[in-house]
XYZ file of C-alpha atoms in Angstrom:
486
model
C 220.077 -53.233 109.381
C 217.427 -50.516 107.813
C 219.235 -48.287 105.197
C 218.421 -44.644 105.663
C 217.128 -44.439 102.675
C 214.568 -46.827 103.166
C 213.229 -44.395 106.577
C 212.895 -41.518 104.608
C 209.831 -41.808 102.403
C 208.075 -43.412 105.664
C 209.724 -40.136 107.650
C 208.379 -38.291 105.246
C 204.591 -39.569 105.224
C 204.717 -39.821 108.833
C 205.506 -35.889 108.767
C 202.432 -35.275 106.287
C 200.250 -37.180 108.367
C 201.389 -35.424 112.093
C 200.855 -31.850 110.193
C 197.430 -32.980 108.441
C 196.609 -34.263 111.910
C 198.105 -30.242 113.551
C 196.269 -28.351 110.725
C 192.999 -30.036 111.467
C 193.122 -30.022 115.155
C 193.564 -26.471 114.829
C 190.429 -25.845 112.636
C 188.536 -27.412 115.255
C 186.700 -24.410 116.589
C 186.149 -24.347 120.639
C 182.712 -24.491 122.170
C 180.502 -21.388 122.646
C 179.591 -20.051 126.055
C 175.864 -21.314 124.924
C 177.215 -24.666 124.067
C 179.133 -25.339 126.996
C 176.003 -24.183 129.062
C 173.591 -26.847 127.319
C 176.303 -29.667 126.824
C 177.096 -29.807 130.974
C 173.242 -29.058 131.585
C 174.023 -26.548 134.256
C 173.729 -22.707 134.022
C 175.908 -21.295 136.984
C 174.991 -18.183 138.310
C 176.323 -15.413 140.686
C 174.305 -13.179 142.649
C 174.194 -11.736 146.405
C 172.282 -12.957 149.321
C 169.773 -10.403 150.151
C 166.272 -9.969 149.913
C 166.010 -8.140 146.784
C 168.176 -11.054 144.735
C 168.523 -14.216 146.777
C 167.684 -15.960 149.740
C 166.439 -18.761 151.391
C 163.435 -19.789 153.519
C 161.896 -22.528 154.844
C 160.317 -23.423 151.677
C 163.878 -23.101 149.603
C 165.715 -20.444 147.374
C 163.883 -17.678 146.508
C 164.369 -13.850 145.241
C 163.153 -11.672 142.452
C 166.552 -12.190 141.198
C 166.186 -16.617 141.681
C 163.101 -16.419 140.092
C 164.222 -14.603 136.888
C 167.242 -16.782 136.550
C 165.325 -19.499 137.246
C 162.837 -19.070 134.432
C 165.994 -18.714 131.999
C 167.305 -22.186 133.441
C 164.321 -23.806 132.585
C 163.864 -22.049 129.157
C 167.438 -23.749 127.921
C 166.687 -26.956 129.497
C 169.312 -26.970 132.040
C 170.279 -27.309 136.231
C 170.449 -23.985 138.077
C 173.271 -23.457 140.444
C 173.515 -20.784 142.569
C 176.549 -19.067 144.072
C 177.037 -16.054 146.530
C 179.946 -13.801 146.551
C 181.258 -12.539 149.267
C 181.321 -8.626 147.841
C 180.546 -7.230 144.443
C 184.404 -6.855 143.669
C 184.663 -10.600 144.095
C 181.632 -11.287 142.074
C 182.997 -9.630 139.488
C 186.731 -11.495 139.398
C 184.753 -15.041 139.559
C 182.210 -14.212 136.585
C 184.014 -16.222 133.570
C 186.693 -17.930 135.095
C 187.687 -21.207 133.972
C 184.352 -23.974 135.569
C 183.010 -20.658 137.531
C 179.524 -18.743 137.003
C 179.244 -17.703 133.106
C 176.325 -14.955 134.098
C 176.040 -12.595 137.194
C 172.063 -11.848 138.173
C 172.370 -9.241 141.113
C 170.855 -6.007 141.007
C 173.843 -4.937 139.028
C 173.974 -0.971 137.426
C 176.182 -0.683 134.487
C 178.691 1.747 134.534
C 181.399 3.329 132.245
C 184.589 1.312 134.909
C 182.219 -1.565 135.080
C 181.546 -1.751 131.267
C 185.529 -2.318 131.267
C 185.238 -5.763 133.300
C 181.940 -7.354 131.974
C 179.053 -7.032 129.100
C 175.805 -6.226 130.417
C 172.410 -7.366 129.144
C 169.109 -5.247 128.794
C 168.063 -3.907 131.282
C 164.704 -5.467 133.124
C 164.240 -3.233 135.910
C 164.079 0.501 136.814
C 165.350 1.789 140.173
C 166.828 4.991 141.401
C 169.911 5.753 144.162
C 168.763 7.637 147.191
C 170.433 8.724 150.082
C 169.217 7.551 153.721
C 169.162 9.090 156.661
C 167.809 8.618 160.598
C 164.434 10.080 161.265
C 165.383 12.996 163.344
C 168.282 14.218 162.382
C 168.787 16.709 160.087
C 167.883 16.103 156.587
C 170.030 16.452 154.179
C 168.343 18.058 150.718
C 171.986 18.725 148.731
C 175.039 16.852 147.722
C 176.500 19.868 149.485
C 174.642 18.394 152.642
C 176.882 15.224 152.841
C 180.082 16.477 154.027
C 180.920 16.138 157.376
C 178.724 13.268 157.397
C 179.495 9.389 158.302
C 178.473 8.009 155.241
C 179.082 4.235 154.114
C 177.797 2.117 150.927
C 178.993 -1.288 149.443
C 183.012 -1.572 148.415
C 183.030 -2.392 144.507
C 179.427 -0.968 144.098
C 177.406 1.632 141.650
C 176.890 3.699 144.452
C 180.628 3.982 145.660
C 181.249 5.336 141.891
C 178.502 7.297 142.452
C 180.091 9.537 145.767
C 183.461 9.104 143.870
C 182.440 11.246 140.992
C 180.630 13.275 143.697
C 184.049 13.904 145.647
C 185.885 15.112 142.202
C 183.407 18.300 142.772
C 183.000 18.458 146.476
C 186.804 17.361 148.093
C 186.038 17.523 151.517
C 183.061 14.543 151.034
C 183.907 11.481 152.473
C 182.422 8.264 152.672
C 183.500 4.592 153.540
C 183.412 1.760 151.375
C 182.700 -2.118 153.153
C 182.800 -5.456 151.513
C 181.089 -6.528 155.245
C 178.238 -5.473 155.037
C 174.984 -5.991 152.852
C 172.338 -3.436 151.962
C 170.034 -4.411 155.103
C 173.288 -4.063 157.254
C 173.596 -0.236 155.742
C 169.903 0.489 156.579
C 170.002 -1.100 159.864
C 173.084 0.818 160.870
C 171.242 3.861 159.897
C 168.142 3.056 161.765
C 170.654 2.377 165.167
C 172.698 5.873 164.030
C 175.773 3.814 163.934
C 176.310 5.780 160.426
C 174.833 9.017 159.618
C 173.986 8.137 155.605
C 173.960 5.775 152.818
C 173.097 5.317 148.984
C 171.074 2.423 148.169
C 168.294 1.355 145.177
C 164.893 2.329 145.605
C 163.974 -1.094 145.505
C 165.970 -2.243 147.920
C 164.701 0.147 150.567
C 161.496 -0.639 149.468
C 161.724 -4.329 150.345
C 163.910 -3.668 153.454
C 161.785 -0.575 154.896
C 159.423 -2.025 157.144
C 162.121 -3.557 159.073
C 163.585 -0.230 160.268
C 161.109 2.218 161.131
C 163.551 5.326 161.413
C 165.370 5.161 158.075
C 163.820 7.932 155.450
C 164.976 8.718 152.010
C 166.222 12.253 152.248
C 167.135 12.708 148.455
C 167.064 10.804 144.825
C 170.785 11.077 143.810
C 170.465 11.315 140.452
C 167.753 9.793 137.476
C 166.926 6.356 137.481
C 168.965 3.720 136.245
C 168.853 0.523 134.566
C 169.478 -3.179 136.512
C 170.551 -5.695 134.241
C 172.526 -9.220 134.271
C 176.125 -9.634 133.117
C 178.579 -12.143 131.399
C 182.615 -12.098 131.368
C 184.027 -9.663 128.905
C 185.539 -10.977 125.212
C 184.050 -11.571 121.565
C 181.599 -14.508 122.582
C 178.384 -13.385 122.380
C 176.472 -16.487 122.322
C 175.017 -16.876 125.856
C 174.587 -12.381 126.149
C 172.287 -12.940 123.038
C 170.666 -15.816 124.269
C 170.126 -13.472 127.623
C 168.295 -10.929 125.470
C 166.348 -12.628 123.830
C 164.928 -14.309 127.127
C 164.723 -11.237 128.876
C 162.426 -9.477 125.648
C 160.182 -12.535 126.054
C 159.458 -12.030 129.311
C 158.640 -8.480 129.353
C 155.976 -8.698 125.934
C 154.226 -11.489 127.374
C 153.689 -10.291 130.940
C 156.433 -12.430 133.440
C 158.294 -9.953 134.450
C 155.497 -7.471 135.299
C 153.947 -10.766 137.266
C 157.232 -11.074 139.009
C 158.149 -7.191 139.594
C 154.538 -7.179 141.250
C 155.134 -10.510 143.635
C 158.454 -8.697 144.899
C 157.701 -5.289 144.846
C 154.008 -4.262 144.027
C 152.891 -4.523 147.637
C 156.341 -3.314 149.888
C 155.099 -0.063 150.249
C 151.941 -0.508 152.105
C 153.179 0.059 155.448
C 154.409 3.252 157.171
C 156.904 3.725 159.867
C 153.868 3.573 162.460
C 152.688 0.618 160.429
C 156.224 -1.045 160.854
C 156.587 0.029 164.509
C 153.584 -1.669 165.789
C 154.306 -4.857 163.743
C 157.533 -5.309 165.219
C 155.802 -4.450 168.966
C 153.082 -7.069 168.128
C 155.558 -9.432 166.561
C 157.336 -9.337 169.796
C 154.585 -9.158 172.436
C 151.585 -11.132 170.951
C 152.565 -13.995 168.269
C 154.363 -16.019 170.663
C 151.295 -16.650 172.392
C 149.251 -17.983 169.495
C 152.417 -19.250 167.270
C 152.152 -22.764 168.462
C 148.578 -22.320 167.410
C 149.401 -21.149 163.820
C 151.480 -23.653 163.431
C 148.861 -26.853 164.607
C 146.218 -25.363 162.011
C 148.712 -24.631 158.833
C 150.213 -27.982 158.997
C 146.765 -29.956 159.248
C 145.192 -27.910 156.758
C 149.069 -27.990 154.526
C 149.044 -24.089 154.682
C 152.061 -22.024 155.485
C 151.822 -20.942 159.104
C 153.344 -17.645 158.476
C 150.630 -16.821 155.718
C 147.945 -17.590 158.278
C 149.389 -15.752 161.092
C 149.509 -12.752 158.586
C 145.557 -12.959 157.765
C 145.465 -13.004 161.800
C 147.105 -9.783 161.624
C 145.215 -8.331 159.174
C 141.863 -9.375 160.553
C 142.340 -8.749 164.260
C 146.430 -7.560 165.191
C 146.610 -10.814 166.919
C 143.871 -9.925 169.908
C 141.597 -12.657 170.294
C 138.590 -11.207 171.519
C 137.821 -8.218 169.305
C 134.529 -7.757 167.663
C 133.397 -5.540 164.667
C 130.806 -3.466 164.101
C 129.238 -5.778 161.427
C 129.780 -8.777 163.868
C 132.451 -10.470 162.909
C 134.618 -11.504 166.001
C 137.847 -13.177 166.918
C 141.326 -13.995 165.925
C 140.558 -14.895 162.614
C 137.009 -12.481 162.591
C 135.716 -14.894 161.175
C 131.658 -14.681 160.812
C 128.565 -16.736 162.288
C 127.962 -18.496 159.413
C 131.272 -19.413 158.479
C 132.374 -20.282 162.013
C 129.449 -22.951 162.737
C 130.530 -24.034 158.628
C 133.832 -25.042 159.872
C 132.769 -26.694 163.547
C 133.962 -23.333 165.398
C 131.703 -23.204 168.683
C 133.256 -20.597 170.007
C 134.880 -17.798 168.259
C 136.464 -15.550 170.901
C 138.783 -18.956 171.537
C 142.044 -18.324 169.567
C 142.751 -21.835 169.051
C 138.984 -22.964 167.579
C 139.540 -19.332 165.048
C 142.685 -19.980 164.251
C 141.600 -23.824 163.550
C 138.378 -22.411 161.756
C 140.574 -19.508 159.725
C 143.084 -21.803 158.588
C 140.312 -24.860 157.184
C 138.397 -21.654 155.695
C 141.035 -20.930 153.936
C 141.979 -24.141 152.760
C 138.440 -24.967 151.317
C 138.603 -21.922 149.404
C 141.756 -22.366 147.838
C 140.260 -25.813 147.505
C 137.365 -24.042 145.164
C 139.053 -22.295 143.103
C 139.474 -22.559 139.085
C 141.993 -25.084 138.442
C 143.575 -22.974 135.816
C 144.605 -20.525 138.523
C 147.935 -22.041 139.624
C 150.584 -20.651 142.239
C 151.328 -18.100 143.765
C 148.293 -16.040 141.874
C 145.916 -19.364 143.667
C 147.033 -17.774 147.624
C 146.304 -14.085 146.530
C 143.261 -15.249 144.957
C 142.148 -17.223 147.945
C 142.931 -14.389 150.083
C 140.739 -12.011 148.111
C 137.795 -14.528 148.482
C 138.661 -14.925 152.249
C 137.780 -11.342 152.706
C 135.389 -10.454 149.703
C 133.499 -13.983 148.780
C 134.608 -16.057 146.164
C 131.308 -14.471 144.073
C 132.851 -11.071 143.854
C 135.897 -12.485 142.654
C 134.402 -14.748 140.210
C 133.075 -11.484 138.558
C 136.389 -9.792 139.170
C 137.453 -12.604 136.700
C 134.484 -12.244 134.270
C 135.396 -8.148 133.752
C 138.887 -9.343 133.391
C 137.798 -11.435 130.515
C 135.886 -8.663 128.891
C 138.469 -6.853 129.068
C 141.165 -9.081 127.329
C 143.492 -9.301 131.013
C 144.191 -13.145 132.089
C 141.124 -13.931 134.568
C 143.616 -16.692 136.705
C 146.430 -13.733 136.873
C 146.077 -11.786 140.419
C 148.227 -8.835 138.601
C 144.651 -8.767 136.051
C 141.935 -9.381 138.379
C 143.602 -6.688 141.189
C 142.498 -3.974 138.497
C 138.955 -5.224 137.918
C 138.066 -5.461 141.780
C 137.922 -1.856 142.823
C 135.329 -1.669 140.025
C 132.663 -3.771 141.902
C 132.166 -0.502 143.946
C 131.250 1.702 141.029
C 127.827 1.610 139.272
C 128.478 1.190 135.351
C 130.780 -2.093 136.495
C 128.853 -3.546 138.814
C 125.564 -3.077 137.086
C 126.624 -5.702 134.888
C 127.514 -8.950 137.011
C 125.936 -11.468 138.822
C 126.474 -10.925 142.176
C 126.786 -6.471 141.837
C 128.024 -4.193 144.176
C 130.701 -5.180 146.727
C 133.334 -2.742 148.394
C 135.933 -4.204 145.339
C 138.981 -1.810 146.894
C 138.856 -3.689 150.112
C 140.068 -7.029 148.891
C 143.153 -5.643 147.179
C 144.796 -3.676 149.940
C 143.604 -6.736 152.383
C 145.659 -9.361 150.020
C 148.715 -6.836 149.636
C 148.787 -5.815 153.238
C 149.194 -9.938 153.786
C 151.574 -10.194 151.411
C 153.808 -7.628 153.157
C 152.777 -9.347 156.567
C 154.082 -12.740 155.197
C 157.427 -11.452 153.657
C 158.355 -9.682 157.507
C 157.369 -13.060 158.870
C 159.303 -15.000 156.092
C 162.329 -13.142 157.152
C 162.373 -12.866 160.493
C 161.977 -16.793 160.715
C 164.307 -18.300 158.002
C 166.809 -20.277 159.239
C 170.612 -19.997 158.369
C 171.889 -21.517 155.916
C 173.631 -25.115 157.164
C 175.877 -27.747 155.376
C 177.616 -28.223 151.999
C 175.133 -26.001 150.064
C 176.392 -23.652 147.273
C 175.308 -20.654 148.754
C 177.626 -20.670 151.618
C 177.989 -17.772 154.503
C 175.562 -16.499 156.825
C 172.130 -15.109 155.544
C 171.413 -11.438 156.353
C 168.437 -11.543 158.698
C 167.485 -7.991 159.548
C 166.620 -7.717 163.310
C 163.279 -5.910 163.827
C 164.194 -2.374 165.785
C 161.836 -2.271 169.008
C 162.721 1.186 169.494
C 159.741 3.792 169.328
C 160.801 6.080 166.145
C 161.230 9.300 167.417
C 158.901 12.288 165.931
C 158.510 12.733 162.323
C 159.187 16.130 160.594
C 163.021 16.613 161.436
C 164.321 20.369 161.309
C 165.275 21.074 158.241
């Protein structure tokens, strides 16, 4: 048998040894947010599914807000993964729990409740709350204006703070709050007068506009206010830094003005008239040259939807129009370039849209190689309508003047100076109506996003982003008069 005495000194190291083992375990400091983020290799990410933070089209995800997070993906080195919540109240609860999203990127506002439940980042973009209302009715010009009204925003959302603080001095407002709907559900709902107001961002009616010709803004509800991202609440700042840092990057060296201008530097170029008649001519004329659109892009390996859009913006879709400097067709495309790309006949919609689409092509086919995507499409547009020797000295005076000559955001600002004397003076191939090409390549762009939208399919399978995509329906209605009694 073992005497107890004999157990005790080995009791005793064995003791030492377990607390040794205790005291170090608990010096062993846990992983930062940061840390986790690069050991896994995945940054997961929050956000909403709309057209002002995330969606998908044919061509996959895509979103001012996408892109941005995107960029800061790449920039650590890691996988981006995407998730949608259901409502802003549930994007908040998931942000930080335990194998969930560690940063939210959607459009959010900070505010004083909101500064309780998360840490926001700097801010990166500047938009403003306006109310909404139905062309027609009567406009509203005074919080005092709102009561009585149907009014609805998004449950959990900077806005419904907004018309709470609002009712604390005016009692009898009221206004509904919906984890249902999205923003383009709230605009559409005004456009059908299913609700009499709303409060959204200006950029978000901006982008969502043109798809409902009778919503107006009837008053900014207070300043402007900052949109920044957001991580879980608590003492590690390791991944909010990291945020910061990225975010100062990209504004002092020029990617977030490049991406604020892709999303929004071109939404406002159509009117209500402008938006009625595209969604009459969406409806009555594309379907007989779609097929058509779609033969051309995928021989020439163009998007179909970015042709059909020049075919708007050169002729509405009528395939036997003519100009006054004798350009005809679909694609108005002119003598010299039509017999260029084997077009016999140009009042044929199927031979111009054949002999758009490989002009087109060959052009973006020409261009620098240093100008890469998307700025290569807008600057291929631009030579589409202007000549690719106007743009070339678009470039050169963007050079002089220390801009990026393979940026679009750069050479948009020299273009308009082709028309004016003291520019154009000094290039090779002078004077050339430089204003032209810039509102033809941003009325395209707007063209192409309405056409990206109204086309995307829904979401299908095990993807991450799960739920159905808000598709905005295009209103056929006729917008009744403008100027509403006041």
């Amino acid at each position: 048998m073992f005497s107890p005495m004999a157990l005790r000194p080995r009791c005793a190291k064995w003791l030492i040894v377990t607390g040794l083992f205790l005291m170090l375990g608990a010096c062993v400091e846990k992983p930062s947010t940061l840390e986790r983020v690069k050991e896994d290799g995945v940054l997961r990410v929050i956000t909403r599914n709309s057209p002002a933070t995330y969606f998908q089209d044919r061509n996959g995800e895509t979103g001012f807000e996408y892109e941005l997070v995107k960029r800061f993906a790449d920039d650590l080195g890691v996988e981006l993964k995407i998730e949608t919540a259901d409502n802003l109240d549930d994007l908040f609860d998931q942000l930080g729990q335990p194998k969930g999203p560690v940063l939210a990127a959607a459009g959010l506002v900070g505010s004083e409740q909101r500064k309780q439940q998360v840490r926001f980042s700097h801010p990166y973009l500047q938009v403003t709350p306006q109310i909404i209302y139905r062309n027609g009715q009567s406009r509203p010009t005074t919080a005092q204006d709102l009561v009585g009204k149907h009014i609805m925003v998004l449950k959990g959302s900077s806005h419904a703070e907004q018309l709470a603080e609002l009712k604390l001095k005016n009692p009898s407002l009221e206004y509904e709050e919906s984890d249902a709907v999205e923003v383009v559900d709230l605009l559409r709902m005004v456009d059908e007068g299913q609700i009499d107001l709303t409060l959204v961002d200006s950029n978000e009616l901006a982008m969502n506009q043109v798809y409902f010709p009778n919503v107006r803004v009837a008053f900014d509800l207070g300043d402007a206010r900052s949109q920044s991202w957001a991580v879980a609440a608590g003492d590690d700042n390791s991944l909010l830094n990291e945020i910061n840092a990225f975010l100062d990057k990209v504004e002092k060296n020029g990617t977030l003005q490049r991406l604020k201008d892709r999303y929004y530097g071109h939404v406002d170029v159509l009117g209500y008239v402008g938006a009625y008649t595209f969604a009459q001519h969406l409806q009555q004329r594309l379907p007989k040259y779609e097929k058509h659109f779609k033969a051309s892009a995928k021989q020439e390996k163009l998007d179909w939807r970015l042709l059909a859009a020049v075919g708007y913006q050169e002729s509405m879709w009528q395939a036997e129009v003519t100009s006054k400097t004798g350009v005809r067709g679909l694609m108005m495309l002119t003598q010299n370039t039509a017999q260029a790309m084997g077009v016999s006949n140009r009042l044929d919609p199927k031979q111009s849209i054949s002999g758009g689409a490989k002009y087109l092509a060959y052009i973006k086919d020409q261009l620098d190689d240093k100008i890469e995507e998307p700025d290569r499409t807008w600057f291929a547009l631009a030579a589409y309508n202007v000549g690719t020797g106007h743009l070339d000295d678009a470039r050169k005076l963007a050079e002089r003047e220390k801009l990026n000559p393979n940026k679009w955001l750069d050479v948009k600002k020299m273009l308009p100076r082709l028309s004016q004397k003291q520019w154009y003076s000094k290039t090779r191939y002078g004077y050339a109506r430089g204003g032209e090409p810039v509102h033809f390549v941003a009325n395209i762009r707007r063209y192409y996003d309405i056409l990206t939208w109204v086309t995307q399919p829904q979401l299908e399978g095990d993807q991450v982003a799960e739920g159905n995509l808000h598709v905005p329906g295009v209103n056929k209605a006729k917008p009744p008069e403008e100027n509403p009694p006041l």
